[in-house]
Coordinates of C-alpha atoms and ligand atoms in Angstrom, one line a residue:
X237 CA 49.8 19.1 -23.1
X238 CA 52.1 16.2 -22.3
X239 CA 49.0 14.2 -21.3
X240 CA 47.3 14.9 -24.6
X241 CA 50.3 14.0 -26.6
X242 CA 50.8 10.8 -24.7
X243 CA 47.1 9.9 -25.0
X244 CA 47.2 10.4 -28.7
X245 CA 50.3 8.2 -29.0
X246 CA 48.5 5.6 -27.0
X247 CA 45.4 5.8 -29.1
X248 CA 47.3 5.8 -32.4
X249 CA 49.2 2.6 -31.3
X250 CA 46.2 0.6 -30.0
X251 CA 43.6 -0.3 -32.6
X252 CA 40.2 1.4 -32.1
X253 CA 38.4 -1.9 -32.0
X254 CA 40.4 -3.1 -29.0
X255 CA 39.8 0.2 -27.2
X256 CA 36.1 -0.2 -27.9
X257 CA 36.0 -3.7 -26.7
X258 CA 37.9 -2.7 -23.5
X259 CA 35.5 0.1 -22.8
X260 CA 32.5 -2.2 -23.4
X261 CA 33.8 -4.9 -21.1
X262 CA 34.4 -2.3 -18.4
X263 CA 30.8 -1.1 -18.7
X264 CA 29.5 -4.6 -18.6
X265 CA 31.5 -5.4 -15.5
X266 CA 30.3 -2.3 -13.8
X267 CA 26.7 -3.1 -14.6
X268 CA 27.1 -6.6 -13.3
X269 CA 28.5 -5.5 -10.0
X270 CA 25.8 -2.9 -9.6
X271 CA 23.3 -5.6 -10.2
X272 CA 24.8 -8.0 -7.7
X273 CA 25.3 -5.4 -5.0
X274 CA 21.6 -4.7 -4.6
X275 CA 18.3 -4.6 -6.3
X276 CA 17.7 -1.0 -5.5
X277 CA 21.1 0.1 -6.7
X278 CA 20.2 -1.7 -9.9
X279 CA 17.0 0.1 -10.4
X280 CA 18.7 3.4 -11.2
X281 CA 21.7 2.6 -13.4
X282 CA 19.9 0.1 -15.5
X283 CA 16.4 1.3 -16.1
X284 CA 15.2 3.6 -18.8
X285 CA 15.9 6.8 -17.1
X286 CA 14.3 10.2 -17.4
X287 CA 14.6 13.3 -15.4
X288 CA 11.8 14.8 -13.5
X289 CA 12.3 18.0 -11.5
X290 CA 16.0 17.6 -11.7
X291 CA 15.9 14.1 -10.2
X292 CA 16.5 10.8 -11.8
X293 CA 13.3 8.8 -12.1
X294 CA 12.9 5.5 -13.7
X295 CA 10.7 3.2 -15.8
X296 CA 10.8 -0.5 -15.0
X297 CA 11.9 -2.6 -17.9
X298 CA 12.7 -6.2 -17.5
X299 CA 13.2 -6.5 -13.8
X300 CA 10.6 -8.9 -12.8
X301 CA 12.6 -11.8 -14.2
X302 CA 15.9 -10.2 -13.0
X303 CA 14.6 -9.9 -9.5
X304 CA 13.3 -13.4 -9.6
X305 CA 16.8 -14.6 -10.3
X306 CA 18.4 -12.4 -7.7
X307 CA 15.8 -13.3 -5.1
X308 CA 16.2 -17.0 -5.6
X309 CA 20.0 -16.8 -5.9
X310 CA 20.5 -15.0 -2.6
X311 CA 20.8 -16.7 0.7
X312 CA 19.8 -20.2 -0.4
X313 CA 16.2 -19.7 -1.2
X314 CA 14.1 -22.7 -1.7
X315 CA 12.1 -23.1 -4.9
X316 CA 9.0 -22.2 -3.0
X317 CA 10.2 -18.7 -2.3
X318 CA 11.8 -17.9 -5.6
X319 CA 8.6 -17.2 -7.5
X320 CA 6.8 -13.9 -7.8
X321 CA 3.1 -13.4 -7.8
X322 CA 1.2 -12.7 -10.9
X323 CA -2.5 -11.8 -10.8
X324 CA -3.4 -15.5 -10.8
X325 CA -0.9 -16.8 -8.2
X326 CA -1.2 -13.9 -6.0
X327 CA -2.5 -15.5 -2.8
X328 CA -0.1 -18.4 -3.1
X329 CA 2.7 -15.9 -3.5
X330 CA 1.6 -13.9 -0.5
X331 CA 1.7 -17.1 1.5
X332 CA 5.2 -17.9 0.3
X333 CA 6.3 -14.5 1.3
X334 CA 5.0 -15.0 4.7
X335 CA 6.8 -18.3 4.9
X336 CA 9.9 -16.7 3.7
X337 CA 9.7 -13.9 6.3
X338 CA 9.4 -16.6 8.9
X339 CA 12.4 -18.6 7.8
X340 CA 14.7 -15.9 6.6
X341 CA 16.3 -13.3 8.7
X342 CA 18.3 -11.0 6.7
X343 CA 21.9 -11.2 7.9
X344 CA 22.6 -7.7 6.6
X345 CA 19.6 -6.0 8.3
X346 CA 18.5 -8.0 11.3
X347 CA 16.4 -5.2 12.7
X348 CA 14.8 -4.2 9.5
X349 CA 11.8 -6.4 9.9
X350 CA 10.7 -7.7 13.2
X351 CA 8.9 -10.9 12.4
X352 CA 6.1 -10.4 14.7
X353 CA 2.8 -12.3 14.1
X354 CA 1.3 -8.9 13.4
X355 CA 3.5 -8.3 10.4
X356 CA 3.1 -11.8 9.2
X357 CA -0.6 -11.5 9.3
X358 CA -0.6 -8.3 7.4
X359 CA 1.7 -9.9 4.7
X360 CA -1.2 -12.0 3.7
X361 CA -3.1 -9.0 2.9
X362 CA -0.6 -7.2 0.8
X363 CA -0.5 -7.2 -2.9
X364 CA 3.1 -6.7 -3.8
X365 CA 6.3 -8.3 -2.7
X366 CA 8.7 -5.5 -3.6
X367 CA 9.2 -4.5 0.0
X368 CA 10.4 -7.9 1.0
X369 CA 13.1 -7.7 -1.6
X370 CA 14.3 -4.5 -0.2
X371 CA 14.8 -6.1 3.2
X372 CA 17.9 -7.7 1.8
X373 CA 19.3 -4.6 0.3
X374 CA 21.9 -2.6 2.2
X375 CA 23.0 -0.2 -0.6
X376 CA 19.7 1.6 -1.0
X377 CA 20.1 5.1 -2.3
X378 CA 19.1 7.8 0.1
X379 CA 18.1 7.8 3.6
X380 CA 15.5 6.1 5.7
X381 CA 13.0 8.6 7.2
X382 CA 10.0 8.5 9.4
X383 CA 6.8 8.8 7.3
X384 CA 5.6 12.3 6.3
X385 CA 2.3 10.9 5.3
X386 CA 0.3 7.9 6.5
X387 CA -2.8 6.2 5.2
X388 CA -4.5 5.7 8.6
X389 CA -7.7 4.1 7.5
X390 CA -10.2 2.7 7.1
X391 CA -10.0 -1.0 7.1
X392 CA -11.6 -2.3 3.8
X393 CA -11.9 1.2 2.5
X394 CA -9.6 0.7 -0.5
X395 CA -6.3 1.5 1.3
X396 CA -4.3 -1.0 -0.6
X397 CA -5.5 0.2 -4.0
X398 CA -4.6 3.8 -3.0
X399 CA -1.1 2.9 -1.7
X400 CA -0.3 0.9 -4.8
X401 CA -1.4 3.7 -7.0
X402 CA 0.7 6.2 -5.0
X403 CA 3.7 4.0 -5.2
X404 CA 3.7 4.5 -9.0
X405 CA 4.6 8.1 -8.3
X406 CA 8.4 8.7 -8.5
X407 CA 8.3 10.9 -5.4
X408 CA 6.6 8.5 -3.2
X409 CA 8.4 5.6 -1.4
X410 CA 6.2 3.4 0.7
X411 CA 6.6 0.3 2.8
X412 CA 4.6 -2.5 1.2
X413 CA 3.4 -4.2 4.4
X414 CA 1.5 -2.7 7.3
X415 CA 3.9 -1.8 10.1
X416 CA 1.1 -1.5 12.8
X417 CA 3.6 0.6 14.7
X418 CA 1.1 2.9 16.5
X419 CA -1.2 0.2 17.6
X420 CA 0.7 -3.1 18.1
X421 CA 4.4 -2.3 17.9
X422 CA 4.8 1.0 19.6
X423 CA 7.1 -0.3 22.3
X424 CA 9.6 -1.2 19.7
X425 CA 10.5 2.5 19.3
X426 CA 10.9 5.0 16.5
X427 CA 14.2 3.5 15.3
X428 CA 12.5 0.2 14.6
X429 CA 9.7 2.0 12.8
X430 CA 12.2 4.1 10.7
X431 CA 14.1 1.1 9.8
X432 CA 11.0 -0.5 8.2
X433 CA 10.8 2.4 5.8
X434 CA 12.4 2.3 2.3
X435 CA 15.2 4.8 1.7
X436 CA 14.2 8.0 0.1
X437 CA 16.0 10.6 -2.0
X438 CA 15.8 14.3 -1.4
X439 CA 12.2 15.4 -2.1
X440 CA 10.6 12.0 -1.9
X441 CA 7.8 11.3 0.5
X442 CA 8.0 8.3 2.9
X443 CA 4.7 6.7 3.4
X444 CA 3.0 3.7 5.1
X445 CA -0.5 2.4 5.5
X446 CA -2.0 0.8 8.5
X447 CA -5.8 1.1 8.4
X448 CA -6.4 0.1 12.0
X449 CA -4.8 3.4 13.2
X450 CA -8.0 5.2 12.5
X451 CA -9.8 3.3 15.2
X452 CA -6.9 3.0 17.7
X453 CA -7.4 5.3 20.7
X454 CA -3.7 6.0 21.3
X455 CA -2.8 6.5 17.6
X456 CA -3.6 10.2 17.2
X457 CA -1.5 11.2 20.3
X458 CA 1.3 8.9 19.3
X459 CA 1.5 10.1 15.7
X460 CA 1.2 13.7 16.8
X461 CA 4.2 13.2 19.2
X462 CA 6.2 11.8 16.3
X463 CA 5.3 14.5 13.7
X464 CA 2.9 17.3 14.3
X465 CA 2.8 18.3 10.7
X466 CA 2.2 14.8 9.3
X467 CA -0.3 14.4 6.5
X468 CA -3.1 11.9 7.2
X469 CA -5.1 10.1 4.5
X470 CA -8.3 8.3 5.3
X471 CA -10.1 6.2 2.6
X472 CA -13.8 6.0 3.6
X473 CA -16.5 3.8 2.2
X474 CA -20.2 3.4 2.8
X475 CA -20.0 1.9 6.3
X476 CA -22.6 -0.7 5.5
X477 CA -20.7 -2.1 2.5
X478 CA -17.5 -1.7 4.5
X479 CA -19.0 -3.8 7.3
X480 CA -20.0 -6.5 4.8
X481 CA -16.5 -6.4 3.3
X482 CA -14.9 -6.8 6.7
X483 CA -17.2 -9.7 7.5
X484 CA -16.5 -11.3 4.2
X485 CA -12.8 -11.2 5.0
X486 CA -13.3 -12.8 8.4
X487 CA -15.6 -15.4 6.9
X488 CA -12.9 -16.3 4.3
X489 CA -10.6 -17.2 7.2
X490 CA -13.2 -18.6 9.6
X491 CA -16.1 -20.1 7.6
X492 CA -17.7 -21.3 10.9
X493 CA -18.6 -17.8 12.2
X494 CA -22.3 -16.9 12.5
X495 CA -24.1 -15.1 9.7
X496 CA -23.7 -11.3 9.3
X497 CA -27.3 -10.9 10.2
X498 CA -26.8 -12.7 13.5
X499 CA -23.6 -10.8 14.4
X500 CA -25.1 -7.4 13.5
X501 CA -27.8 -7.5 16.2
X502 CA -27.8 -7.7 20.0
X503 CA -31.5 -8.4 19.7
X504 CA -32.9 -8.7 16.2
X505 CA -36.6 -8.7 17.2
X506 CA -36.1 -5.5 19.1
X507 CA -34.0 -4.1 16.3
X508 CA -31.1 -3.6 18.7
X509 CA -27.9 -3.3 16.6
X510 CA -24.6 -4.5 18.1
X511 CA -22.5 -1.4 17.7
X512 CA -19.7 -3.0 19.7
X513 CA -19.1 -5.6 16.9
X514 CA -15.9 -4.3 15.3
X515 CA -17.3 -4.7 11.8
X516 CA -20.0 -2.1 12.7
X517 CA -18.0 0.0 15.1
X518 CA -15.3 0.9 12.6
X519 CA -17.9 2.5 10.3
X520 CA -18.9 5.1 12.9
X521 CA -16.5 7.4 11.3
X522 CA -17.6 10.6 13.1
X523 CA -16.8 9.0 16.4
X524 CA -13.2 8.1 15.5
X525 CA -12.6 11.3 13.6
X526 CA -13.3 13.2 16.7
X527 CA -10.3 11.7 18.4
X528 CA -8.1 12.7 15.5
X529 CA -9.4 16.2 15.5
X530 CA -8.2 16.7 19.1
X531 CA -4.6 16.5 17.7
X532 CA -4.7 17.5 14.0
X533 CA -6.4 20.2 12.1
X534 CA -8.6 19.2 9.2
X535 CA -6.1 20.8 6.8
X536 CA -3.7 17.9 7.6
X537 CA -6.3 15.3 6.7
X538 CA -7.5 14.1 3.4
X539 CA -10.5 11.9 2.9
X540 CA -10.6 9.7 -0.2
X541 CA -13.9 8.3 -1.3
X542 CA -13.5 4.5 -1.5
X543 CA -16.4 4.4 -4.0
X544 CA -14.9 7.0 -6.3
X545 CA -11.5 5.4 -6.1
X546 CA -13.1 2.5 -8.0
X547 CA -15.1 4.4 -10.5
X548 CA -12.6 7.2 -11.0
X549 CA -9.2 6.3 -9.7
X550 CA -7.4 9.0 -11.6
X551 CA -9.8 11.7 -10.2
X552 CA -9.2 10.6 -6.6
X553 CA -5.5 10.3 -7.3
X554 CA -5.3 13.9 -8.5
X555 CA -6.7 15.1 -5.2
X556 CA -4.4 12.9 -3.2
X557 CA -1.4 14.1 -5.1
X558 CA -2.4 17.7 -4.6
X559 CA -2.9 17.1 -0.9
X560 CA 0.6 15.6 -0.7
X561 CA 2.1 18.5 -2.6
X562 CA 3.1 16.2 -5.5
X563 CA 3.0 16.8 -9.2
X564 CA 0.0 15.1 -10.7
X565 CA 2.0 12.2 -12.3
X566 CA -0.4 9.3 -11.6
X567 CA -3.2 9.9 -14.0
X568 CA -5.8 8.0 -16.1
X569 CA -2.9 6.8 -18.3
X570 CA -1.9 4.5 -15.4
X571 CA -5.2 2.7 -15.0
X572 CA -7.2 0.3 -17.0
X573 CA -10.4 -1.4 -16.1
X574 CA -9.9 -5.2 -15.8
X575 CA -13.3 -6.8 -16.7
X576 CA -12.3 -10.2 -15.1
X577 CA -11.3 -8.5 -11.8
X578 CA -14.1 -6.0 -12.0
X579 CA -11.8 -3.3 -10.8
X580 CA -9.4 -0.8 -12.1
X581 CA -5.8 -2.1 -12.2
X582 CA -2.5 -0.6 -12.7
X583 CA -0.8 -0.6 -16.1
X584 CA 2.6 -0.3 -14.5
X585 CA 2.9 -1.0 -10.8
X586 CA 5.9 0.4 -9.0
X587 CA 7.8 -2.9 -9.0
X588 CA 6.8 -4.2 -12.4
X589 CA 6.5 -3.2 -16.1
X590 CA 3.5 -5.4 -16.6
X591 CA -0.1 -4.6 -15.7
X592 CA -1.3 -5.9 -12.4
X593 CA -4.5 -6.0 -10.4
X594 CA -4.7 -6.4 -6.6
X595 CA -4.9 -9.9 -5.3
X596 CA -7.8 -12.2 -4.6
X597 CA -8.3 -10.8 -1.1
X598 CA -9.3 -7.5 -2.7
X599 CA -12.6 -7.4 -4.5
X600 CA -14.1 -10.5 -3.0
X601 CA -17.7 -11.4 -3.7
X602 CA -19.8 -10.5 -0.7
X603 CA -22.4 -12.9 0.7
X604 CA -26.0 -11.9 0.2
X605 CA -27.3 -10.1 3.2
X606 CA -30.9 -9.8 4.1
X607 CA -32.1 -6.4 2.6
X608 CA -34.0 -5.7 5.7
X609 CA -30.8 -5.8 7.7
X610 CA -29.1 -3.6 5.2
X611 CA -31.9 -1.1 5.5
X612 CA -31.7 -1.1 9.3
X613 CA -28.0 -0.6 9.2
X614 CA -28.4 2.4 6.8
X615 CA -30.8 3.9 9.3
X616 CA -28.4 3.2 12.1
X617 CA -25.5 4.9 10.3
X618 CA -27.4 7.8 8.9
X619 CA -27.0 10.3 11.8
X620 CA -23.3 9.4 12.1
X621 CA -22.7 9.8 8.4
X622 CA -24.4 13.2 8.5
X623 CA -22.1 14.2 11.4
X624 CA -19.2 13.0 9.4
X625 CA -20.1 15.0 6.3
X626 CA -20.4 18.0 8.5
X627 CA -17.1 17.5 10.2
X628 CA -15.2 16.9 6.9
X629 CA -17.2 19.3 4.8
X630 CA -17.7 16.5 2.3
X631 CA -20.8 14.7 1.3
X632 CA -20.0 11.1 0.4
X633 CA -23.6 10.5 -0.6
X634 CA -23.8 7.0 1.0
X635 CA -27.6 7.5 1.5
X636 CA -28.1 7.5 -2.3
X637 CA -26.6 4.0 -2.4
X638 CA -29.2 2.5 0.0
X639 CA -31.7 1.5 -2.7
X640 CA -29.3 0.1 -5.2
X641 CA -27.7 -2.0 -2.5
X642 CA -30.9 -3.5 -1.3
X643 CA -31.9 -4.2 -4.9
X644 CA -28.6 -5.9 -5.7
X645 CA -28.7 -8.1 -2.6
X646 CA -32.2 -9.3 -3.6
X647 CA -30.9 -10.4 -7.0
Ligands
PPS120 N1 -8.5 -1.3 -7.7 C1 -9.0 -2.1 -6.8 N2 -8.9 -3.4 -6.8 C2 -9.4 -4.2 -5.9 N3 -10.1 -3.7 -4.8 C3 -10.3 -2.4 -4.8 C4 -9.8 -1.5 -5.7 N4 -10.1 -0.3 -5.4 C5 -10.8 -0.3 -4.3 N5 -10.9 -1.6 -3.9 C6 -11.6 -2.0 -2.7 O1 -10.6 -2.2 -1.7 C7 -11.3 -3.0 -0.7 C8 -10.2 -3.5 0.3 O2 -9.8 -2.5 1.0 P1 -8.4 -2.3 1.7 O3 -7.4 -2.5 0.8 O4 -8.4 -1.1 2.5 O5 -8.5 -3.6 2.7 S1 -7.6 -3.9 4.0 O6 -8.1 -3.1 5.1 O7 -6.2 -3.5 3.6 O8 -7.7 -5.3 4.2 C9 -12.0 -4.1 -1.5 O9 -13.1 -4.5 -0.8 P2 -13.9 -5.8 -1.2 O10 -14.5 -5.6 -2.5 O11 -14.9 -6.0 -0.1 O12 -12.9 -7.0 -1.2 C10 -12.3 -3.4 -2.8 O13 -13.7 -3.1 -2.9

């Protein structure tokens, strides 16, 4: 009672305008400090918020520019590192990120990223830089957890496209770069691995993608010993196209390598295919899957068609979200087909309010390969593909593509 009466005396004496100004300045100060404290803290209070399943989820608004400023303002960034990638400057930006990782060790989180050559290499392949920003952030909401789902393969299958689409989902938090924990960094221990992960709120899924796990002998056992109930996602693509894509990537880095046709054969006249060449070996999916099936039931694995991920990203995303037990939030509304890129792109990626396609290292033009070699490779893979269809209970129909591929490479 006394409180109310004293409050009313106070309000009657102080003009309303001053009170309003006072409240406003307090709010502005609060927002400013939230903003300065950390990018991730900033995301929640400032964004256009809405509630989904009782949790606060957000829509990005103007944070690309804001982040740009924060990023360059913090820790004496050079001009080189203060820019953010757009579709056009993507590769340059990736390179800058790599350079930044090399030169900057976050004083707040020294162990968050171990700057191994492996991680640096993978940075060149990633399409977003959001994860790097989080490295500097200590006041992340939630808790860092080991992943409950991993995209384990396959290399050049479309794993980046899938991860970026999943990151749009408010209940998915994924590390942007490839940790390579179960193949190259295992000795660093689970704490190191956990520390790479973004913080998650209750109910959010922690994820990562490292496509080389699928062909790593130790990976199934190691992942099983971390989490028996983990969900595994494998993006598969016609092994012949995948091999050409893999070769195209290597060629872009080492233009002096022999032709695809030369590398594909041990003895071309005898028609002896070199299955030990990693570009071809990775595509023997049935062989690799067998190792995973020793540790995990098929119900814990989900196979995404790399081909359908391009022609019907929303359809594939619906199945992935079902598999992960997520509400179908990422739908056709989130994609548009970019004619210049020739691929579906995201209208609103996780870290931006503007549409974005994957970088230049995704969707490269493949060199023309001798149609006869393509035919022989199809023949080589056919029995393995059949076995793979049988094992997974899914027909990926790669045999139907044989003709069209041979035709297109003749053009
Ligand atoms: N939306 C979208 N945009 C661009 N590219 C797309 C997309 N969806 C799938 N793909 C295909 O993804 C292929 C690269 O696969 P990955 O991301 O798994 O490559 S990597 O293993 O991480 O290097 C890449 O292979 P290439 O075309 O050979 O470059 C693409 O065909």
